[in-house]
Short mmCIF file of C-alpha atoms in Angstrom, two decimals:
data_model
loop_
_atom_site.label_atom_id
_atom_site.label_comp_id
_atom_site.label_asym_id
_atom_site.label_seq_id
_atom_site.Cartn_x
_atom_site.Cartn_y
_atom_site.Cartn_z
CA MET A 869 7.98 -119.03 -40.21
CA PHE A 870 4.44 -119.32 -38.85
CA SER A 871 3.21 -121.12 -41.97
CA ALA A 872 6.06 -123.66 -41.71
CA TRP A 873 5.22 -124.24 -38.05
CA LEU A 874 1.54 -124.69 -38.94
CA VAL A 875 2.37 -127.25 -41.64
CA GLN A 876 4.53 -129.21 -39.19
CA LEU A 877 1.72 -129.15 -36.63
CA LEU A 878 -0.83 -130.42 -39.16
CA LEU A 879 1.53 -133.20 -40.26
CA MET A 880 2.08 -134.24 -36.65
CA LEU A 881 -1.66 -134.27 -35.92
CA THR A 882 -2.33 -136.27 -39.10
CA PHE A 883 0.30 -138.80 -38.10
CA TYR A 884 -1.13 -139.21 -34.59
CA LYS A 885 -4.59 -139.52 -36.09
CA TYR A 886 -3.36 -142.50 -38.11
CA ALA A 887 -1.56 -143.91 -35.05
CA TYR A 888 -4.82 -143.81 -33.09
CA ALA A 889 -6.67 -145.39 -36.01
CA THR A 890 -4.11 -148.21 -35.99
CA LEU A 891 -4.46 -148.64 -32.23
CA SER A 892 -8.27 -148.83 -32.47
CA HIS A 893 -8.01 -151.19 -35.44
CA LEU A 894 -5.84 -153.67 -33.51
CA ALA A 895 -7.90 -153.26 -30.33
CA ARG A 896 -10.86 -154.71 -32.25
CA GLY A 897 -8.82 -157.79 -33.09
CA LEU A 898 -8.08 -156.89 -36.70
CA ALA A 899 -4.72 -158.33 -37.69
CA LYS A 900 -3.65 -155.58 -40.07
CA SER A 901 -2.94 -151.92 -39.42
CA ALA A 902 -5.54 -149.32 -40.31
CA PRO A 903 -5.73 -148.33 -44.00
CA LEU A 904 -3.52 -145.35 -44.77
CA VAL A 905 -6.55 -143.41 -45.99
CA GLN A 906 -7.74 -143.16 -42.38
CA GLY A 907 -4.81 -140.89 -41.70
CA LEU A 908 -5.55 -138.70 -44.69
CA ASP A 909 -9.29 -138.12 -44.45
CA GLY A 910 -10.73 -135.34 -42.33
CA GLU A 911 -12.50 -137.51 -39.80
CA GLY A 912 -11.10 -138.26 -36.36
CA LEU A 913 -8.53 -135.47 -36.28
CA GLY A 914 -10.02 -134.36 -32.98
CA VAL A 915 -8.48 -137.29 -31.12
CA ALA A 916 -5.00 -136.16 -32.20
CA VAL A 917 -5.74 -132.62 -31.02
CA LYS A 918 -6.94 -134.00 -27.69
CA GLN A 919 -3.70 -135.99 -27.38
CA PHE A 920 -1.75 -132.75 -27.79
CA PHE A 921 -3.60 -131.21 -24.85
CA VAL A 922 -3.23 -134.41 -22.81
CA PHE A 923 0.54 -134.04 -23.08
CA ILE A 924 0.23 -130.47 -21.85
CA VAL A 925 -1.96 -131.43 -18.88
CA LEU A 926 0.28 -134.33 -17.88
CA PHE A 927 3.70 -132.74 -18.24
CA VAL A 928 3.42 -128.95 -17.95
CA PRO A 929 2.86 -129.21 -14.16
CA LEU A 930 6.29 -130.84 -13.90
CA GLY A 931 8.01 -127.46 -13.83
CA PHE A 932 5.67 -126.11 -11.16
CA VAL A 933 6.14 -129.21 -9.01
CA GLY A 934 9.90 -128.89 -9.28
CA ALA A 935 9.86 -125.19 -8.46
CA SER A 936 7.57 -125.52 -5.46
CA LEU A 937 8.40 -128.97 -4.03
CA GLY A 938 11.90 -129.71 -5.26
CA LYS A 939 13.65 -132.07 -7.64
CA ALA A 940 12.66 -135.25 -5.78
CA ALA A 941 8.96 -134.41 -6.04
CA ALA A 942 9.39 -133.46 -9.70
CA SER A 943 11.11 -136.78 -10.43
CA LEU A 944 8.32 -138.67 -8.68
CA TYR A 945 5.67 -136.74 -10.59
CA TYR A 946 7.48 -137.43 -13.87
CA VAL A 947 7.59 -141.18 -13.21
CA VAL A 948 3.89 -141.25 -12.27
CA ALA A 949 2.94 -139.21 -15.37
CA LEU A 950 4.96 -141.54 -17.60
CA LEU A 951 3.38 -144.58 -15.95
CA CYS A 952 -0.10 -143.20 -16.61
CA LEU A 953 0.62 -142.12 -20.18
CA PRO A 954 -0.12 -145.49 -21.89
CA ALA A 955 -3.39 -145.75 -19.93
CA SER A 956 -4.23 -142.20 -21.01
CA VAL A 957 -3.63 -143.06 -24.67
CA MET A 958 -5.79 -146.19 -24.37
CA ALA A 959 -8.57 -144.27 -22.61
CA LEU A 960 -8.57 -141.64 -25.34
CA ALA A 961 -8.57 -144.31 -28.05
CA THR A 962 -11.56 -146.15 -26.58
CA GLU A 963 -13.68 -143.30 -25.22
CA HIS A 964 -12.56 -140.40 -27.47
CA ARG A 965 -13.03 -138.01 -24.54
CA PHE A 966 -10.34 -135.63 -23.29
CA ALA A 967 -11.73 -135.82 -19.74
CA SER A 968 -11.34 -139.60 -19.70
CA ALA A 969 -7.71 -139.36 -20.78
CA ILE A 970 -6.77 -137.23 -17.75
CA ASN A 971 -9.17 -138.73 -15.18
CA PRO A 972 -7.03 -140.42 -12.47
CA ASN A 973 -9.83 -142.86 -11.58
CA ILE A 974 -10.14 -144.06 -15.18
CA LEU A 975 -6.37 -144.30 -15.66
CA LEU A 976 -5.82 -146.21 -12.43
CA GLY A 977 -8.77 -148.44 -13.32
CA ILE A 978 -7.14 -149.36 -16.64
CA ILE A 979 -3.81 -150.06 -14.94
CA ARG A 980 -5.46 -152.19 -12.24
CA ARG A 981 -7.55 -154.23 -14.66
CA ILE A 982 -4.67 -154.99 -17.00
CA GLY A 983 -2.45 -155.81 -14.02
CA ALA A 984 1.08 -157.11 -14.42
CA SER A 985 0.76 -156.97 -18.21
CA TYR A 986 0.55 -153.19 -17.92
CA LEU A 987 3.98 -153.02 -16.29
CA ALA A 988 5.37 -155.26 -19.04
CA LEU A 989 3.76 -152.94 -21.60
CA PHE A 990 5.23 -149.89 -19.86
CA PHE A 991 8.77 -151.28 -19.95
CA MET A 992 8.40 -152.40 -23.56
CA LEU A 993 7.22 -148.92 -24.53
CA GLY A 994 10.21 -147.46 -22.69
CA ILE A 995 12.58 -149.64 -24.69
CA LEU A 996 10.85 -148.83 -27.98
CA SER A 997 10.80 -145.10 -27.27
CA SER A 998 14.60 -145.12 -26.93
CA GLY A 999 14.99 -146.66 -30.40
CA PRO A 1000 15.03 -143.43 -32.45
CA MET A 1001 17.58 -141.81 -30.14
CA ILE A 1002 19.87 -144.85 -30.31
CA ILE A 1003 19.70 -144.83 -34.10
CA GLN A 1004 20.32 -141.09 -34.25
CA ASN A 1005 23.30 -141.23 -31.88
CA TYR A 1006 24.83 -144.11 -33.85
CA MET A 1007 24.45 -142.23 -37.14
CA VAL A 1008 25.87 -138.99 -35.72
CA LYS A 1009 28.95 -140.81 -34.42
CA SER A 1010 29.33 -142.71 -37.69
CA ILE A 1011 29.12 -139.79 -40.11
CA GLY A 1012 30.62 -137.14 -37.84
CA HIS A 1013 33.60 -138.98 -36.41
CA GLU A 1014 36.08 -136.70 -38.19
CA TYR A 1015 34.41 -133.48 -37.04
CA LEU A 1016 33.82 -134.77 -33.51
CA ALA A 1017 37.45 -135.89 -33.25
CA LEU A 1018 38.68 -132.44 -34.33
CA GLN A 1019 36.44 -130.78 -31.74
CA LYS A 1020 38.05 -132.79 -28.95
CA GLN A 1021 41.53 -131.62 -29.88
CA ASP A 1022 43.23 -128.51 -28.58
CA PRO A 1023 42.08 -125.59 -30.82
CA ARG A 1024 45.71 -124.53 -31.20
CA ASP A 1025 46.55 -127.88 -32.82
CA VAL A 1026 43.65 -127.84 -35.30
CA ASP A 1027 43.74 -126.41 -38.80
CA GLN A 1028 40.73 -124.08 -38.86
CA GLU A 1029 40.14 -124.63 -42.57
CA GLU A 1030 40.08 -128.39 -42.02
CA LEU A 1031 37.73 -127.91 -39.07
CA GLN A 1032 35.38 -125.76 -41.14
CA ARG A 1033 35.41 -128.28 -43.98
CA ALA A 1034 34.62 -131.12 -41.58
CA LYS A 1035 31.86 -129.06 -39.97
CA THR A 1036 30.24 -128.23 -43.33
CA SER A 1037 30.39 -131.86 -44.42
CA PHE A 1038 28.91 -132.99 -41.09
CA GLU A 1039 26.04 -130.48 -41.25
CA ASN A 1040 25.21 -131.49 -44.84
CA LYS A 1041 25.11 -135.17 -43.90
CA MET A 1042 22.96 -134.35 -40.86
CA PHE A 1043 20.42 -132.62 -43.10
CA ARG A 1044 20.48 -135.13 -45.96
CA MET A 1045 20.81 -138.38 -44.01
CA VAL A 1046 20.34 -138.18 -40.25
CA LEU A 1047 17.27 -135.92 -40.21
CA PRO A 1048 15.15 -137.97 -42.69
CA ILE A 1049 16.12 -141.27 -41.06
CA SER A 1050 15.40 -139.86 -37.58
CA ILE A 1051 11.94 -138.69 -38.70
CA PHE A 1052 11.23 -142.11 -40.21
CA ALA A 1053 12.51 -143.91 -37.09
CA ASN A 1054 10.36 -141.75 -34.80
CA GLY A 1055 7.30 -142.47 -36.91
CA TYR A 1056 8.02 -146.18 -37.17
CA PHE A 1057 8.64 -146.73 -33.46
CA THR A 1058 5.59 -144.62 -32.56
CA LEU A 1059 3.38 -146.80 -34.75
CA VAL A 1060 4.89 -149.92 -33.18
CA MET A 1061 4.12 -148.55 -29.71
CA PHE A 1062 0.53 -147.67 -30.63
CA SER A 1063 0.12 -151.10 -32.21
CA LEU A 1064 1.39 -152.72 -29.03
CA MET A 1065 -1.11 -150.75 -26.95
CA GLY A 1066 -3.89 -151.80 -29.33
CA TYR A 1067 -2.88 -155.43 -28.94
CA VAL A 1068 -2.91 -155.13 -25.13
CA LEU A 1069 -6.39 -153.58 -25.30
CA PHE A 1070 -7.58 -156.51 -27.41
CA GLN A 1071 -6.05 -159.05 -25.03
CA ASN A 1072 -7.79 -157.40 -22.05
CA HIS A 1073 -11.01 -156.20 -23.72
CA ARG A 1074 -13.25 -158.23 -21.40
CA ARG A 1075 -11.52 -156.95 -18.27
CA LEU A 1076 -11.85 -153.41 -19.58
CA GLY A 1077 -15.49 -153.84 -20.61
CA LEU A 1078 -14.82 -153.23 -24.29
CA ASP A 1079 -17.05 -156.03 -25.65
#
């Protein structure tokens, strides 16, 4: 179990390493994504590890805020953390420092310098981030309509053997079809989002002092 978890963690870090390489590539004005080899070599993995801890720093306090100040404060904190997340990713991509990625002054400075384009970026990232879930929900409804329909019926009116058969078929399709496509969709949309942030960095490199 631990070894499987470790492999998944390493794969995730490798993927984010490549995503950051792509972001940096496009931020320098290069039209193409970073070569795939940049995700496979051993250099630059630290930035992906730092991103993991950035997520912890930004979102772990959400539970404490909710417990101590209430749901309204937690919702406000969540919105602010989400709003700062693209700036945090861009700060980490350009400075490669964990402290920069969680420094409010640096994050607000990035947001202020980019201006209205940052809000457009934020909403575009929000739309893109919902893509994998939309695809997954559509596939689940498409391949599991028989099982889902049986679940909605009164248990007394359902043949249990038919229900079990539909459940087994649904679970097999989830594993063979929905899971691989969901993983691919998550990776694809994440790369699109990182590419978009790289493009915004390139468009605002003078304002951000990245010359």
